[in-house]
Amino acid sequence: MDSSRRSFLVKSAIAGIALGTTGCTRAVNPGAVFPVRTKSPKNAIVIYFSQTGHTKRMGRLIAKTWEKAGIKADARDVRDIGPSVLADYDLIAAGSPVFYYEVPAYMQEWLKKAPRIEGTPVASFVTFGGKGGNQRNTGCMLLELLAEKGGVPMGMELFSNMSAFAPTWSSVSEDRVLLYRNLPDKATYEKTRNFARTVVQRVAEGKAIEIDREITFSEMWKGGTSIWFTKLMIGKHTIDAKTCIKCGTCVEKCPADAIDIEKASVNTGRCVGCLGCVNNCPVQAIDMTFTGNKVTGFNAFVKKHNIVIEEPEELAGT
Ligand SMILES: Cc1cc2nc3c(=O)[nH]c(=O)nc-3n(C[C@H](O)[C@H](O)[C@H](O)COP(=O)(O)O)c2cc1C
């Protein structure tokens, strides 16, 4: 065992002892409180938050797999629908990327506004890039948000992708991100289908899962602290009016209403550092620097390296 891993384990053990727990900070099984209201769901929804398409792709594949199993299934972006719709379904999956070691704030707020869904079987999935980014706890957090509304946890899965955290390739190292250039791949999609089928199987058996978080140091950095730190390193964040074609993509993607396309300006106080604007602008008109280096968006980075993201066959041509 290398010394950094040993030191991490020692510190984790100390933190575990201090918290009076070994291995998980919280384990809930609301299935014990709310019995699952149906073992053969007919009408399912997969809701997702997705900035660069990874989570959307998995969400749509889960819905397609459920459809093959004879369940009517919708896949919807949370920015297109209100949370009250959850009451209309008897099976729910929620997906989000890991942003700053947790569920993006927009998704958290959306789910907090959801109605009671007592006894509805629920599952969560997250997509992430790289290693050690608090992925498991983020999946747990998403599932807890559903369980807090009365949902019965039936599954959780994590899917590795090529990261969309643009400062990594723009300022730190392209190689770190390119290590994952082949993801998602066929195996990722098979894992996605298996996840969807396992959830249905568990529902049929009425077997809820425990939400079992792990102790990680990223928990201390998640959300606001990391966003604040990232924004501190973003020196410039404006729109180049000469390049901008006013297509509105950045406005659509911004979950914080921070962009005024007519004035070609960004309210950096409101900005939540999600990089949705720079990652999706089709003409690279978002003028952003990170530690002094120009930030290249996800779409441009993918193009530069001739990366073609493989689509699952169920979604080909759709
Ligand atoms: C602003 C931002 C923050 C991120 N933070 C993390 C993180 O804390 N941990 C991690 O594993 N991946 C992180 N990532 C990588 C994303 O989770 C990954 O790219 C995800 O698959 C994007 O999903 P989407 O394409 O559906 O938006 C981050 C990406 C962005 C853009």
XYZ file of C-alpha atoms and ligand atoms in Angstrom:
349
model
C 0.000 0.000 0.000
C 1.476 3.411 -0.901
C 1.933 6.000 1.809
C -0.739 8.437 0.536
C -3.346 5.639 0.538
C -2.246 4.552 4.014
C -2.445 8.114 5.257
C -5.920 8.482 3.699
C -7.121 5.313 5.416
C -5.720 6.441 8.771
C -7.405 9.821 8.443
C -10.671 8.146 7.353
C -10.536 5.868 10.365
C -9.995 8.854 12.657
C -12.883 10.690 11.000
C -14.996 7.530 11.257
C -14.273 7.195 14.932
C -15.021 10.861 15.502
C -18.361 10.418 13.773
C -19.050 7.210 15.620
C -19.374 5.209 12.422
C -17.306 2.868 10.290
C -17.671 3.202 6.573
C -20.910 5.056 6.087
C -22.167 8.325 7.411
C -25.815 7.537 6.928
C -27.805 4.471 5.998
C -31.513 4.746 5.463
C -33.979 2.249 4.183
C -37.272 4.026 3.749
C -38.622 0.780 2.275
C -39.043 -0.254 5.869
C -41.257 2.801 6.360
C -43.158 2.888 3.074
C -43.958 -0.441 1.426
C -43.498 -0.320 -2.331
C -46.870 0.591 -3.814
C -46.538 -1.577 -6.904
C -44.398 -4.519 -7.856
C -45.264 -4.229 -11.531
C -44.930 -0.582 -12.589
C -46.677 0.469 -15.806
C -45.679 4.088 -16.166
C -42.120 5.245 -15.547
C -40.141 8.455 -15.873
C -36.424 9.106 -16.029
C -35.633 12.695 -15.090
C -32.206 14.110 -15.653
C -30.082 17.254 -15.475
C -27.436 17.264 -18.190
C -25.118 19.973 -19.506
C -23.022 18.148 -22.084
C -25.239 15.174 -22.867
C -23.695 12.289 -20.912
C -26.452 12.026 -18.314
C -29.154 12.599 -20.920
C -27.808 9.689 -22.999
C -27.867 7.296 -20.010
C -31.291 8.515 -18.952
C -32.737 7.906 -22.399
C -31.172 4.445 -22.557
C -32.685 3.519 -19.193
C -36.114 4.601 -20.475
C -35.629 2.559 -23.684
C -34.651 -0.500 -21.633
C -37.727 -0.134 -19.464
C -39.853 0.161 -22.586
C -38.425 -3.129 -23.822
C -39.529 -4.616 -20.500
C -43.090 -3.511 -21.259
C -43.123 -0.373 -19.097
C -44.228 2.912 -20.675
C -41.270 5.196 -19.993
C -40.510 8.879 -20.590
C -37.080 10.496 -20.312
C -37.237 14.223 -19.550
C -34.833 17.055 -18.803
C -35.787 18.648 -15.467
C -35.515 22.057 -17.087
C -38.419 21.221 -19.374
C -40.909 20.029 -16.751
C -42.105 20.874 -13.254
C -41.523 18.545 -10.274
C -45.256 17.947 -9.766
C -45.153 15.397 -12.658
C -43.463 12.874 -10.381
C -46.805 12.135 -8.760
C -48.035 10.685 -12.096
C -45.542 7.801 -12.267
C -45.138 4.488 -10.489
C -41.406 4.115 -11.181
C -38.876 6.980 -11.135
C -35.173 7.254 -11.946
C -33.229 10.488 -11.451
C -29.863 11.189 -13.048
C -27.342 13.977 -12.749
C -23.703 14.668 -13.412
C -21.383 15.005 -10.428
C -20.628 18.719 -10.221
C -18.275 19.938 -7.523
C -18.520 16.613 -5.662
C -22.303 16.632 -5.414
C -25.655 16.862 -7.192
C -25.886 20.194 -9.087
C -27.866 22.752 -7.089
C -30.540 23.110 -9.789
C -31.356 19.379 -9.557
C -31.358 19.487 -5.760
C -33.777 22.415 -5.693
C -36.038 20.793 -8.309
C -36.318 17.611 -6.262
C -36.911 19.495 -3.024
C -39.994 21.022 -4.680
C -41.338 17.595 -5.720
C -44.588 16.304 -4.215
C -44.817 13.304 -1.857
C -44.298 10.033 -3.750
C -44.859 7.604 -0.898
C -44.181 3.999 -1.845
C -43.027 4.801 -5.408
C -39.942 2.777 -6.339
C -37.040 5.120 -7.144
C -33.482 4.826 -8.441
C -30.609 7.220 -9.044
C -27.620 7.360 -11.369
C -24.784 9.793 -11.850
C -22.279 10.374 -14.623
C -18.825 11.621 -13.768
C -15.348 12.201 -15.157
C -12.038 11.045 -13.739
C -11.333 9.519 -10.374
C -12.128 10.324 -6.771
C -14.768 12.978 -7.306
C -17.206 11.878 -4.579
C -19.235 9.993 -7.125
C -20.765 7.391 -4.838
C -21.922 9.949 -2.287
C -23.419 12.027 -5.076
C -25.480 9.026 -6.205
C -26.528 8.519 -2.588
C -27.445 12.184 -2.256
C -29.680 11.983 -5.316
C -31.367 8.850 -4.019
C -31.850 10.422 -0.583
C -33.605 13.390 -2.190
C -36.111 10.958 -3.717
C -36.353 8.880 -0.535
C -37.046 11.997 1.525
C -40.221 12.402 -0.550
C -41.274 8.869 0.308
C -39.701 7.048 -2.649
C -38.468 3.509 -2.011
C -34.793 3.166 -3.110
C -34.380 0.335 -5.603
C -31.033 1.065 -7.203
C -28.119 3.379 -7.729
C -25.429 3.341 -10.423
C -22.389 5.401 -11.404
C -21.205 5.857 -14.998
C -17.725 7.019 -15.910
C -17.337 9.369 -18.885
C -14.850 11.750 -20.347
C -15.038 14.753 -18.022
C -16.575 18.037 -19.104
C -14.638 20.082 -16.523
C -13.060 22.408 -19.093
C -10.344 23.933 -16.811
C -8.627 20.525 -16.691
C -7.758 20.421 -20.397
C -7.506 24.188 -20.741
C -5.074 24.801 -17.875
C -3.917 21.603 -16.209
C -3.536 18.720 -18.642
C -5.345 17.462 -21.706
C -3.992 13.966 -21.067
C -5.844 13.601 -17.792
C -9.133 13.976 -19.612
C -8.097 12.104 -22.747
C -7.428 9.003 -20.632
C -11.205 8.570 -20.717
C -11.737 9.583 -24.366
C -13.300 6.206 -25.188
C -16.014 6.526 -22.565
C -18.903 5.958 -22.692
C -18.377 2.717 -24.631
C -20.331 -0.472 -25.315
C -19.586 -1.788 -21.815
C -20.948 1.435 -20.289
C -24.172 0.958 -22.200
C -24.459 -2.684 -21.196
C -23.975 -1.604 -17.581
C -26.742 0.966 -18.098
C -29.159 -1.642 -19.474
C -28.320 -4.027 -16.643
C -28.939 -1.297 -14.121
C -32.375 -0.600 -15.623
C -33.259 -4.314 -15.608
C -31.998 -4.844 -12.060
C -34.157 -2.000 -10.801
C -37.246 -3.623 -12.351
C -36.246 -6.966 -10.873
C -35.842 -5.477 -7.403
C -39.190 -3.744 -7.673
C -40.824 -7.085 -8.611
C -39.239 -8.663 -5.557
C -40.050 -5.645 -3.368
C -36.400 -5.489 -2.302
C -35.294 -1.979 -1.351
C -31.619 -1.072 -1.095
C -29.794 0.792 1.650
C -28.388 4.195 0.881
C -24.878 3.720 2.041
C -22.576 6.735 1.890
C -18.831 6.528 2.361
C -16.562 8.846 4.272
C -14.571 11.007 1.861
C -12.676 14.233 2.218
C -14.457 15.577 -0.856
C -17.533 15.865 1.355
C -15.841 18.863 2.991
C -15.278 20.548 -0.368
C -18.548 19.805 -2.064
C -20.817 22.446 -3.541
C -20.363 26.082 -2.569
C -16.783 25.871 -1.300
C -15.498 24.324 -4.528
C -17.607 26.610 -6.689
C -16.243 29.625 -4.842
C -12.691 28.353 -5.286
C -13.194 27.675 -9.009
C -14.737 31.085 -9.570
C -11.765 32.645 -7.809
C -9.549 31.129 -10.488
C -11.813 32.243 -13.328
C -10.277 35.599 -14.219
C -12.447 36.575 -17.140
C -15.994 35.491 -17.989
C -17.677 37.550 -20.659
C -19.215 37.209 -24.113
C -17.301 38.295 -27.189
C -20.033 40.306 -28.919
C -18.222 40.162 -32.274
C -18.181 36.355 -32.304
C -21.574 35.756 -30.675
C -24.336 34.719 -33.108
C -27.072 35.193 -30.473
C -28.290 31.607 -30.847
C -29.301 31.546 -27.178
C -27.606 28.233 -26.335
C -25.716 29.731 -23.382
C -28.910 31.273 -21.982
C -30.700 27.927 -22.274
C -27.872 26.070 -20.570
C -27.294 28.556 -17.741
C -29.153 27.265 -14.660
C -28.560 30.543 -12.822
C -30.070 33.045 -15.271
C -26.732 34.804 -15.353
C -26.498 35.618 -19.064
C -27.859 38.641 -20.900
C -27.402 37.889 -24.570
C -28.528 41.324 -25.772
C -25.949 43.085 -23.620
C -23.438 40.267 -24.281
C -22.751 40.129 -20.555
C -22.461 37.545 -17.790
C -23.493 38.270 -14.230
C -20.529 36.557 -12.574
C -22.071 37.014 -9.136
C -24.999 34.786 -10.130
C -22.839 32.307 -12.080
C -22.572 28.878 -10.425
C -19.450 27.815 -12.352
C -21.158 24.959 -14.231
C -19.402 25.874 -17.500
C -22.588 25.118 -19.434
C -22.088 28.324 -21.444
C -18.476 27.787 -22.491
C -18.936 24.040 -22.996
C -21.885 24.412 -25.359
C -21.332 27.654 -27.293
C -21.218 26.613 -30.982
C -18.876 29.466 -31.956
C -16.634 29.748 -28.881
C -17.934 33.226 -28.045
C -17.684 32.780 -24.274
C -14.502 34.533 -23.299
C -13.304 32.802 -20.156
C -9.917 32.406 -18.531
C -8.914 30.018 -15.768
C -5.653 30.767 -13.929
C -4.895 33.071 -16.843
C -5.411 30.445 -19.572
C -8.166 30.657 -22.162
C -10.868 28.067 -21.493
C -11.837 25.888 -24.456
C -15.350 24.413 -24.251
C -16.266 20.723 -24.331
C -17.616 20.778 -27.896
C -14.476 22.445 -29.208
C -12.227 20.090 -27.243
C -14.026 17.028 -28.604
C -13.720 18.412 -32.135
C -10.040 19.259 -31.714
C -9.258 15.646 -30.791
C -11.634 14.079 -33.341
C -13.528 12.356 -30.567
C -16.798 10.822 -31.663
C -18.950 9.909 -28.699
C -20.393 6.472 -29.302
C -24.171 6.288 -29.090
C -25.998 3.198 -27.824
C -27.733 1.391 -30.695
C -31.176 2.085 -29.208
C -30.588 5.825 -29.642
C -28.874 5.769 -33.037
C -30.453 8.262 -35.419
C -32.766 9.766 -32.786
C -18.557 22.231 -13.461
C -18.182 20.797 -13.426
C -17.855 20.190 -12.220
C -17.522 18.821 -12.183
N -17.236 18.242 -10.979
C -16.976 16.909 -10.931
C -16.741 16.256 -9.680
O -16.763 16.873 -8.628
N -16.510 14.923 -9.687
C -16.495 14.190 -10.844
O -16.273 12.983 -10.798
N -16.742 14.789 -12.051
C -16.978 16.111 -12.100
N -17.256 16.716 -13.311
C -17.376 15.880 -14.529
C -18.853 15.620 -14.837
O -19.465 14.978 -13.778
C -19.006 14.761 -16.099
O -18.397 15.414 -17.150
C -20.476 14.465 -16.390
O -20.565 13.235 -17.070
C -21.157 15.540 -17.197
O -22.497 15.164 -17.407
P -23.436 15.868 -18.492
O -22.748 15.678 -19.830
O -24.700 15.138 -18.417
O -23.554 17.302 -18.118
C -17.536 18.070 -13.371
C -17.862 18.697 -14.596
C -18.185 20.038 -14.624
C -18.560 20.679 -15.934
